[in-house]
Coordinates of C-alpha atoms in Angstrom, one line a residue:
X5 CA 115.4 108.9 69.7
X6 CA 113.4 110.2 72.7
X7 CA 110.1 108.5 73.8
X8 CA 107.2 110.2 72.0
X9 CA 105.4 112.5 74.4
X10 CA 102.2 110.9 75.7
X11 CA 103.8 107.5 75.5
X12 CA 102.0 104.2 76.3
X13 CA 99.8 105.4 79.1
X14 CA 98.3 108.3 77.1
X15 CA 97.5 105.7 74.4
X16 CA 96.0 103.5 77.0
X17 CA 93.7 106.2 78.1
X18 CA 92.5 106.6 74.6
X19 CA 92.1 102.9 74.0
X20 CA 95.0 102.5 71.7
X21 CA 97.9 100.6 73.4
X22 CA 101.3 101.6 72.0
X23 CA 104.6 100.9 73.8
X24 CA 108.1 102.4 73.3
X25 CA 110.8 100.2 72.2
X26 CA 113.8 99.3 74.4
X27 CA 116.1 102.1 75.0
X28 CA 113.5 104.9 74.5
X29 CA 114.7 107.8 76.6
X30 CA 112.4 109.7 78.9
X31 CA 110.3 108.6 81.8
X32 CA 108.3 111.4 81.0
X33 CA 105.2 111.4 79.2
X34 CA 103.4 108.3 80.4
X35 CA 99.9 109.8 80.6
X36 CA 99.6 109.6 84.3
X37 CA 102.4 112.0 84.5
X38 CA 105.7 111.7 86.4
X39 CA 107.2 114.7 88.1
X40 CA 108.4 116.3 84.9
X41 CA 105.3 115.8 82.8
X42 CA 103.4 118.6 81.1
X43 CA 100.0 118.6 79.5
X44 CA 100.5 117.7 75.9
X45 CA 98.6 117.1 72.6
X46 CA 98.5 113.7 71.1
X47 CA 101.3 114.4 68.6
X48 CA 103.5 117.2 69.9
X49 CA 106.5 118.4 67.9
X50 CA 110.0 117.3 68.5
X51 CA 110.9 120.6 70.1
X52 CA 108.2 120.3 72.7
X53 CA 109.3 116.7 73.5
X54 CA 113.0 117.5 73.9
X55 CA 112.4 120.7 76.0
X56 CA 110.3 118.6 78.4
X57 CA 112.9 115.8 78.5
X58 CA 115.8 118.2 79.1
X59 CA 114.4 119.8 82.3
X60 CA 116.6 119.3 85.3
X61 CA 115.3 118.1 88.6
X62 CA 115.8 121.6 90.1
X63 CA 113.9 123.2 87.2
X64 CA 110.9 120.9 87.6
X65 CA 110.8 121.5 91.4
X66 CA 110.9 125.3 90.9
X67 CA 108.1 125.2 88.4
X68 CA 106.0 122.9 90.7
X69 CA 106.5 125.1 93.7
X70 CA 105.6 128.2 91.7
X71 CA 102.4 126.5 90.5
X72 CA 101.5 125.6 94.1
X73 CA 101.9 129.2 95.3
X74 CA 99.2 130.2 92.7
X75 CA 96.8 127.5 93.8
X76 CA 93.8 127.2 96.1
X77 CA 91.7 124.3 97.2
X78 CA 87.9 124.6 97.4
X79 CA 85.5 122.2 99.1
X80 CA 82.4 122.2 96.8
X81 CA 78.8 121.3 97.2
X82 CA 78.0 117.8 96.0
X83 CA 75.9 119.3 93.1
X84 CA 77.2 122.3 91.2
X85 CA 77.6 123.8 87.8
X86 CA 81.2 123.7 86.8
X87 CA 81.0 126.4 84.2
X88 CA 79.4 128.9 86.7
X89 CA 82.0 128.1 89.3
X90 CA 84.8 128.8 86.9
X91 CA 83.1 132.0 85.7
X92 CA 82.9 133.3 89.3
X93 CA 86.5 132.4 90.0
X94 CA 87.6 134.0 86.7
X95 CA 86.3 137.3 88.0
X96 CA 89.3 137.3 90.3
X97 CA 91.8 136.4 87.7
X98 CA 92.6 133.9 84.9
X99 CA 92.2 130.3 85.9
X100 CA 95.1 128.4 84.3
X101 CA 94.1 124.9 85.2
X102 CA 91.6 123.1 87.5
X103 CA 90.4 119.6 88.4
X104 CA 87.9 118.0 90.8
X105 CA 88.5 115.0 93.1
X106 CA 86.7 113.2 95.9
X107 CA 88.0 113.3 99.4
X108 CA 85.5 113.8 102.2
X109 CA 83.2 115.2 99.5
X110 CA 83.9 117.0 96.3
X111 CA 86.9 119.3 96.1
X112 CA 88.4 121.5 93.3
X113 CA 92.0 122.4 92.9
X114 CA 92.2 125.8 91.1
X115 CA 95.5 127.1 89.7
X116 CA 95.4 130.9 88.8
X117 CA 97.8 132.5 86.4
X118 CA 98.8 135.2 88.9
X119 CA 99.3 134.9 92.7
X120 CA 97.4 138.3 93.1
X121 CA 94.2 136.5 92.1
X122 CA 94.3 134.6 95.4
X123 CA 94.5 137.8 97.4
X124 CA 91.5 139.1 95.4
X125 CA 89.5 136.0 96.2
X126 CA 90.5 136.1 99.9
X127 CA 89.1 139.6 100.1
X128 CA 85.6 138.4 99.5
X129 CA 85.7 135.2 101.4
X130 CA 83.8 135.3 104.8
X131 CA 84.8 133.9 108.2
X132 CA 82.8 130.9 109.3
X133 CA 80.0 131.5 111.9
X134 CA 81.0 130.6 115.4
X135 CA 77.7 129.5 116.7
X136 CA 78.9 126.1 117.9
X137 CA 82.7 126.4 117.9
X138 CA 85.1 129.2 118.1
X139 CA 87.3 129.5 115.0
X140 CA 91.0 130.2 114.8
X141 CA 91.1 133.3 112.4
X142 CA 93.9 132.1 110.1
X143 CA 93.1 132.9 106.5
X144 CA 94.5 130.0 104.4
X145 CA 94.0 129.0 100.8
X146 CA 91.4 126.4 101.8
X147 CA 87.9 127.5 101.1
X148 CA 84.4 126.1 101.4
X149 CA 81.8 127.1 98.7
X150 CA 78.1 126.5 99.2
X151 CA 75.1 127.4 97.0
X152 CA 73.0 130.3 98.3
X153 CA 69.8 128.9 96.7
X154 CA 70.4 125.2 96.3
X155 CA 66.8 124.4 95.2
X156 CA 66.7 126.9 92.3
X157 CA 70.2 126.0 91.2
X158 CA 69.7 122.2 91.1
X159 CA 68.4 122.3 87.5
X160 CA 71.8 123.8 86.5
X161 CA 73.9 120.9 87.8
X162 CA 76.5 119.4 85.5
X163 CA 78.3 116.1 85.9
X164 CA 81.8 116.4 87.1
X165 CA 84.9 114.5 86.0
X166 CA 86.7 113.4 89.2
X167 CA 90.4 112.8 89.0
X168 CA 91.3 109.5 90.6
X169 CA 93.7 109.8 93.6
X170 CA 94.3 106.1 94.2
X171 CA 95.2 103.1 92.0
X172 CA 92.8 100.4 91.0
X173 CA 92.6 97.2 93.1
X174 CA 94.9 94.3 92.2
X175 CA 91.9 92.2 91.1
X176 CA 90.9 94.8 88.5
X177 CA 94.5 95.2 87.5
X178 CA 94.8 91.5 86.7
X179 CA 91.8 91.6 84.5
X180 CA 93.4 94.4 82.5
X181 CA 96.7 92.6 82.2
X182 CA 95.0 89.5 80.8
X183 CA 93.9 91.6 77.8
X184 CA 97.4 92.7 76.9
X185 CA 99.4 91.0 74.1
X186 CA 102.8 90.7 75.8
X187 CA 104.4 90.9 79.2
X188 CA 106.1 94.2 78.2
X189 CA 102.6 95.6 77.5
X190 CA 101.4 94.3 80.9
X191 CA 104.3 96.1 82.7
X192 CA 103.4 99.4 81.0
X193 CA 99.8 98.9 82.1
X194 CA 101.0 98.5 85.7
X195 CA 103.1 101.7 85.4
X196 CA 100.1 103.6 84.0
X197 CA 97.7 102.5 86.7
X198 CA 100.1 103.0 89.7
X199 CA 102.2 106.1 88.9
X200 CA 101.4 109.5 90.2
X201 CA 99.0 111.5 87.9
X202 CA 99.6 115.1 87.0
X203 CA 96.7 116.1 89.3
X204 CA 98.1 114.1 92.2
X205 CA 101.5 115.7 91.9
X206 CA 99.9 119.2 91.9
X207 CA 98.0 118.2 95.1
X208 CA 101.2 117.1 96.8
X209 CA 103.0 120.3 96.1
X210 CA 100.0 122.2 97.3
X211 CA 100.1 120.4 100.6
X212 CA 103.7 121.5 101.0
X213 CA 102.8 125.1 100.0
X214 CA 99.9 125.2 102.6
X215 CA 102.3 124.0 105.3
X216 CA 104.8 126.7 104.3
X217 CA 102.1 129.3 104.9
X218 CA 102.3 128.5 108.6
X219 CA 106.1 128.1 108.7
X220 CA 106.6 131.5 107.1
X221 CA 105.1 133.2 110.2
X222 CA 108.3 132.2 112.0
X223 CA 110.8 131.7 109.1
X224 CA 109.7 134.0 106.2
X225 CA 112.6 133.0 103.9
X226 CA 112.2 129.3 104.3
X227 CA 110.6 126.8 101.9
X228 CA 108.7 123.6 102.4
X229 CA 109.5 121.1 99.6
X230 CA 108.5 117.5 98.9
X231 CA 111.2 114.8 98.5
X232 CA 111.3 111.1 98.0
X233 CA 108.5 109.3 96.0
X234 CA 106.5 112.6 95.4
X235 CA 109.3 113.9 93.2
X236 CA 111.6 111.1 92.1
X237 CA 109.2 109.7 89.4
X238 CA 108.8 106.4 91.3
X239 CA 105.9 107.5 93.5
X240 CA 102.7 105.4 93.7
X241 CA 99.2 106.7 94.0
X242 CA 98.2 106.6 97.6
X243 CA 101.8 107.0 99.0
X244 CA 102.6 109.4 101.8
X245 CA 104.1 112.9 101.2
X246 CA 107.6 113.4 102.6
X247 CA 108.4 117.1 103.0
X248 CA 111.2 119.1 104.5
X249 CA 111.7 122.6 105.8
X250 CA 114.5 124.2 103.7
X251 CA 116.6 127.1 105.2
X252 CA 119.1 127.3 102.4
X253 CA 117.7 130.6 101.1
X254 CA 118.2 132.1 104.5
X255 CA 121.9 131.3 104.3
X256 CA 122.1 132.9 100.8
X257 CA 120.6 136.0 102.2
X258 CA 123.2 136.2 105.0
X259 CA 126.1 136.3 102.4
X260 CA 124.6 139.4 100.8
X261 CA 124.9 141.4 104.0
X262 CA 128.7 141.4 103.9
X263 CA 128.9 144.4 101.5
X264 CA 129.6 147.9 102.8
X265 CA 131.9 149.3 105.6
X266 CA 130.2 147.3 108.3
X267 CA 129.8 143.6 109.1
X268 CA 126.0 143.2 109.7
X269 CA 124.2 140.1 110.9
X270 CA 120.9 139.2 112.6
X271 CA 120.7 138.6 116.3
X272 CA 119.5 135.0 116.5
X273 CA 118.9 132.4 119.2
X274 CA 122.0 130.3 119.6
X275 CA 121.7 126.6 120.6
X276 CA 124.5 124.1 121.3
X277 CA 123.8 121.7 118.4
X278 CA 122.0 121.6 115.0
X279 CA 120.0 118.6 116.2
X280 CA 118.6 120.5 119.2
X281 CA 117.7 123.4 116.9
X282 CA 115.9 121.0 114.6
X283 CA 114.0 119.5 117.5
X284 CA 112.9 122.9 118.8
X285 CA 111.8 124.1 115.3
X286 CA 109.8 121.0 114.6
X287 CA 108.2 121.1 118.0
X288 CA 106.9 124.6 117.5
X289 CA 105.8 123.9 113.9
X290 CA 104.1 120.7 115.1
X291 CA 102.2 122.6 117.8
X292 CA 101.2 125.3 115.3
X293 CA 99.8 122.7 112.8
X294 CA 98.0 120.9 115.6
X295 CA 96.4 124.0 117.2
X296 CA 95.8 126.3 114.2
X297 CA 96.2 124.3 110.9
X298 CA 92.9 123.8 109.0
X299 CA 92.5 120.1 108.3
X300 CA 95.7 119.1 110.1
X301 CA 95.0 116.1 112.4
X302 CA 96.7 113.3 114.3
X303 CA 99.9 115.4 114.7
X304 CA 102.7 113.4 116.2
X305 CA 106.1 114.9 117.1
X306 CA 108.8 112.2 116.7
X307 CA 111.7 114.3 117.8
X308 CA 114.2 111.7 119.2
X309 CA 114.4 109.7 115.9
X310 CA 117.7 109.6 114.0
X311 CA 116.0 112.1 111.7
X312 CA 113.5 114.1 113.8
X313 CA 110.1 114.6 112.1
X314 CA 106.5 115.6 112.6
X315 CA 103.8 113.2 111.2
X316 CA 100.3 114.5 110.5
X317 CA 97.3 113.8 108.4
X318 CA 96.4 116.6 105.9
X319 CA 92.7 116.0 105.6
X320 CA 91.9 118.6 102.8
X321 CA 94.3 116.8 100.4
X322 CA 93.9 113.3 101.9
X323 CA 97.7 112.8 102.4
X324 CA 99.6 111.4 105.3
X325 CA 102.6 113.7 105.7
X326 CA 106.1 113.6 107.3
X327 CA 107.8 116.9 107.9
X328 CA 111.6 117.0 108.6
X329 CA 114.2 119.8 108.4
X330 CA 116.9 120.4 105.8
X331 CA 117.1 116.8 104.6
X332 CA 119.7 117.6 101.9
X333 CA 121.0 114.1 101.3
X334 CA 117.5 112.8 100.9
X335 CA 116.9 115.4 98.2
X336 CA 120.1 114.2 96.4
X337 CA 118.7 110.7 96.5
X338 CA 115.5 111.9 95.0
X339 CA 117.3 113.6 92.2
X340 CA 119.4 110.5 91.5
X341 CA 116.3 108.4 91.0
X342 CA 114.7 111.2 89.0
X343 CA 117.7 111.0 86.6
X344 CA 117.5 107.2 86.4
X345 CA 113.8 107.4 85.7
X346 CA 114.3 109.9 82.9
X347 CA 117.0 107.9 81.1
X348 CA 115.1 105.0 79.8
X349 CA 111.4 104.1 79.6
X350 CA 112.1 100.6 80.9
X351 CA 113.5 101.7 84.2
X352 CA 110.3 102.9 85.8
X353 CA 108.2 100.1 84.2
X354 CA 110.4 97.4 85.8
X355 CA 110.6 99.2 89.2
X356 CA 106.8 99.6 89.4
X357 CA 106.2 96.0 88.3
X358 CA 108.6 94.5 90.8
X359 CA 107.2 96.6 93.7
X360 CA 103.6 95.7 92.7
X361 CA 104.7 92.0 92.7
X362 CA 106.4 92.4 96.1
X363 CA 103.4 93.9 97.7
X364 CA 101.1 91.2 96.5
X365 CA 103.3 88.5 98.1
X366 CA 103.8 90.4 101.4
X367 CA 107.4 91.2 100.7
X368 CA 106.8 94.9 101.4
X369 CA 104.5 96.6 103.8
X370 CA 103.5 100.3 104.5
X371 CA 104.2 99.8 108.2
X372 CA 107.8 99.8 109.5
X373 CA 109.2 96.3 110.1
X374 CA 111.7 93.6 109.1
X375 CA 110.6 93.5 105.4
X376 CA 112.2 95.1 102.4
X377 CA 111.2 98.7 101.9
X378 CA 110.1 100.1 98.5
X379 CA 113.2 102.3 98.5
X380 CA 115.5 99.2 99.0
X381 CA 113.6 97.3 96.3
X382 CA 113.9 100.3 93.9
X383 CA 117.6 100.4 94.5
X384 CA 117.8 96.7 93.8
X385 CA 116.1 97.3 90.4
X386 CA 118.6 100.1 89.7
X387 CA 121.5 97.9 90.6
X388 CA 120.2 95.1 88.3
X389 CA 119.9 97.5 85.4
X390 CA 123.5 98.7 86.0
X391 CA 124.6 95.1 85.8
X392 CA 123.1 94.4 82.3
X393 CA 125.4 94.0 79.3
X394 CA 125.5 96.6 78.1
X395 CA 124.3 98.6 81.2
X396 CA 120.9 100.3 80.9
X397 CA 121.7 103.0 83.4
X398 CA 125.1 104.3 84.6
X399 CA 126.7 103.9 88.0
X400 CA 126.8 106.8 90.4
X401 CA 130.6 107.1 89.9
X402 CA 130.0 107.5 86.2
X403 CA 127.5 110.2 86.8
X404 CA 129.9 111.9 89.1
X405 CA 132.6 112.0 86.3
X406 CA 130.2 114.0 84.2
X407 CA 129.5 116.6 86.9
X408 CA 130.7 120.2 86.5
X409 CA 131.3 122.8 89.2
X410 CA 127.7 123.6 89.8
X411 CA 126.9 119.9 90.3
X412 CA 129.4 119.4 93.1
X413 CA 127.8 118.9 96.5
X414 CA 129.6 118.0 99.7
X415 CA 127.0 117.4 102.5
X416 CA 128.1 116.5 106.0
X417 CA 131.4 115.3 104.6
X418 CA 129.8 113.0 102.1
X419 CA 130.4 113.5 98.3
X420 CA 126.9 113.8 96.8
X421 CA 128.1 115.1 93.4
X422 CA 126.6 113.9 90.1
X423 CA 125.6 115.4 86.8
X424 CA 122.2 117.2 86.6
X425 CA 122.0 117.9 82.9
X426 CA 120.4 114.9 81.2
X427 CA 121.8 115.8 77.8
X428 CA 125.3 114.9 79.0
X429 CA 124.4 111.3 79.6
X430 CA 124.7 109.0 76.6
X431 CA 121.7 106.7 75.9
X432 CA 122.2 103.0 76.4
X433 CA 122.8 100.6 73.6
X434 CA 120.9 97.8 75.4
X435 CA 117.9 96.7 73.5
X436 CA 116.5 94.0 75.9
X437 CA 112.7 93.9 76.2
X438 CA 110.9 94.3 79.4
X439 CA 109.7 90.7 79.5
X440 CA 113.3 89.5 79.3
X441 CA 114.4 92.0 82.0
X442 CA 111.6 90.9 84.4
X443 CA 112.5 87.2 84.1
X444 CA 116.3 88.0 84.4
X445 CA 115.6 90.2 87.5
X446 CA 114.0 87.3 89.3
X447 CA 116.7 84.9 88.2
X448 CA 119.5 87.3 89.1
X449 CA 118.4 87.8 92.7
X450 CA 117.1 84.3 93.1
X451 CA 120.7 83.2 92.7
X452 CA 122.4 86.2 94.3
X453 CA 125.0 85.3 97.0
X454 CA 123.5 87.4 99.7
X455 CA 125.7 85.7 102.3
X456 CA 128.9 87.2 101.0
X457 CA 128.0 90.1 98.6
X458 CA 126.4 93.5 99.0
X459 CA 124.8 95.8 96.5
X460 CA 126.7 99.0 95.6
X461 CA 125.1 101.5 93.2
X462 CA 128.1 103.8 93.3
X463 CA 130.4 101.1 91.8
X464 CA 127.7 99.2 90.0
X465 CA 129.1 95.9 91.1
X466 CA 128.8 93.2 93.8
X467 CA 131.3 93.9 96.7
X468 CA 132.0 91.9 99.9
X469 CA 129.7 92.7 102.8
X470 CA 131.3 95.0 105.4
X471 CA 129.1 93.4 108.1
X472 CA 126.8 90.5 108.6
X473 CA 123.3 92.0 107.9
X474 CA 121.2 89.5 105.8
X475 CA 120.7 92.1 103.1
X476 CA 123.3 94.9 102.6
X477 CA 122.5 97.8 100.2
X478 CA 125.0 100.6 100.4
X479 CA 123.5 104.1 100.8
X480 CA 124.6 105.8 97.6
X481 CA 125.9 108.8 99.4
X482 CA 126.3 108.0 103.1
X483 CA 128.6 105.0 102.4
X484 CA 128.8 103.9 106.0
X485 CA 125.1 103.2 106.1
X486 CA 123.1 100.1 105.0
X487 CA 119.7 101.2 103.7
X488 CA 118.3 97.7 104.2
X489 CA 119.6 97.0 107.7
X490 CA 116.0 96.4 109.0
X491 CA 115.6 93.3 106.8
X492 CA 116.0 90.0 108.7
X493 CA 116.9 86.6 107.4
X494 CA 113.4 85.1 107.1
X495 CA 112.2 88.0 105.0
X496 CA 115.2 87.8 102.8
X497 CA 114.7 84.0 102.3
X498 CA 111.1 84.7 101.5
X499 CA 112.1 87.2 98.8
X500 CA 114.6 84.7 97.3
X501 CA 111.9 82.0 97.2
X502 CA 109.4 84.2 95.6
X503 CA 111.9 85.4 93.0
X504 CA 112.8 81.8 92.1
X505 CA 109.2 80.8 91.8
X506 CA 108.4 83.8 89.6
X507 CA 111.4 83.0 87.3
X508 CA 110.1 79.4 87.1
X509 CA 106.6 80.5 86.2
X510 CA 107.7 82.9 83.5
X511 CA 110.1 80.3 81.9
X512 CA 107.7 77.4 81.9
X513 CA 104.3 78.9 81.2
X514 CA 102.4 78.3 78.0
X515 CA 100.8 81.7 77.2
X516 CA 98.7 80.5 74.3
X517 CA 97.2 77.6 76.3
X518 CA 96.5 79.8 79.3
X519 CA 94.8 82.4 77.2
X520 CA 92.6 79.6 75.6
X521 CA 91.8 78.4 79.1
X522 CA 91.1 82.0 80.2
X523 CA 93.7 81.7 82.9
X524 CA 96.0 84.6 84.1
X525 CA 99.3 84.6 82.2
X526 CA 102.6 86.4 82.3
X527 CA 102.6 89.2 84.9
X528 CA 99.0 88.5 85.7
X529 CA 100.0 85.0 86.9
X530 CA 102.7 86.5 89.1
X531 CA 100.2 88.9 90.8
X532 CA 98.1 86.1 92.2
X533 CA 99.4 84.9 95.6
X534 CA 101.2 81.6 94.9
X535 CA 99.0 78.7 95.8
X536 CA 95.6 80.3 95.0
X537 CA 95.5 79.9 91.2
X538 CA 96.2 76.2 91.2
X539 CA 96.7 74.9 94.7
X540 CA 97.7 71.3 93.8
X541 CA 100.4 72.3 91.2
X542 CA 101.6 75.1 93.5
X543 CA 102.1 72.9 96.5
X544 CA 104.3 70.6 94.4
X545 CA 106.4 73.5 93.2
X546 CA 106.6 75.2 96.6
X547 CA 108.2 72.1 98.0
X548 CA 111.2 72.8 95.8
X549 CA 111.4 76.5 96.6
X550 CA 114.7 77.3 98.3
X551 CA 116.0 73.9 97.4
X552 CA 118.9 72.9 95.1
X553 CA 116.3 71.7 92.5
X554 CA 115.3 75.1 91.4
X555 CA 118.9 76.4 91.7
X556 CA 120.0 73.6 89.3
X557 CA 117.2 74.3 86.9
X558 CA 118.2 78.0 86.7
X559 CA 121.9 77.1 86.4
X560 CA 121.2 74.7 83.6
X561 CA 119.2 77.4 81.7
X562 CA 122.1 79.8 82.1
X563 CA 124.5 77.1 80.8
X564 CA 122.3 76.3 77.8
X565 CA 122.1 80.0 76.9
X566 CA 125.8 80.4 77.2
X567 CA 126.4 77.3 75.0
X568 CA 124.0 78.6 72.4
X569 CA 125.8 81.9 72.2
X570 CA 129.1 80.2 71.8
X571 CA 127.8 78.1 68.9
X572 CA 126.4 81.2 67.3
X573 CA 129.7 83.0 67.6
X574 CA 131.5 79.9 66.2
X575 CA 129.3 80.0 63.1

């Protein structure tokens, strides 16, 4: 049975907390929507629910890109009448959806039903006066609206609902978690507070669409598409936007030209390597954004990296952006995580919880360094879920076996094939609750033999390390790459120590007594940096972290569980 649309987060927003049971399919409808989410009523019918769940990654991306092409962004006065603004905009065409958000002032994202409405609006928009600065006359879909008679219109002001574009502080999150009735409930609260909202997803696709408007001056058939956390359903509010310039439609156009009595092709610039072509393209696009792009600031061209890119700040949307070229394998990784996130409601809840926990304890960082990245941590969660008995998600090889001809992708010699139709994947029979999975995750990696074993999502099992990196996580597609090669030994040991301490806290805490004492419990206790909640007790426990004492404790708990199961079977 699929997860009821709206799910726990929608109930949270309405003040009635309900959570799906283990095994509920669908990432989808958790209020603060994932990439596939659609606006929904409180109790939609089964047909609506299933049609949403069955959408493939490609279908969702196509819909989002089409939405973005029909969207404009308007910088509004701090005081305005929402109804009058929408009435004015409706004179140019039907407004399908809209929302307001705060970023360097009040902004409105307006989605029209037809793309022609944007052209109609642009026809009546004026060019800024050039009294102080000379303007670059590029007519984008970024507008500034001001009131002609602000004094007379002030009485007509209406309060605006502003869509949040960042998650709540950890301190406020902990207060919310303490009000929940179980650790599973706490984990869904984390998911609800941190995942991308429907509005934030629209804003991300709009940022890509606005960049495409520039790119099309040079490459009319190209597309600019988001990848990574913006589309894989594991994105967190406040994260950067990774986007890539896609020329695949150009290649399709070339094949059509082979019909007729002549072989016809375009005369194009020829360069000695694909890498050099990528560098040249990004260099020009970077200069274009820097010199002519409204709101594009702090442009950096990083062209000698393994994957050349342009970094810039897109001030109208508030995003930090990374633009690369034809990153096909990265898109396949995004789709793989999208599928995993869709299969079971527990997948994303566990991933968001572990990543929130890791950030609090300094195990991850937004800046490059020797710590574990969010991507590596997400892959560790996926691997752990593959290792459950029965597994909660399938291995990549199992997904490959379900692939048909249209799902087959060979990119740069790497087999990136796996099924795209979610209906072909059987739901798991695993019924473990999230609180069990969280504790088991910490115990599993607290005792993982990182010295000898590596993590392989393609096989779904521990395999011997091919080389001596402290943490070795196989790239799911480029199997000769370690996605966690940056992690050093001290950072890995810190992760192990924190995992063991967290397992200890979850196994030993007295929830009832802590609630009576009004102390943080469950997940809330894990999100307080160890040593701050009760320094004397924590110092004593920290002495044993990394020692054989904790290892023996966890081993004995495993042994006791195994003995109990054997006795139960014997009965």
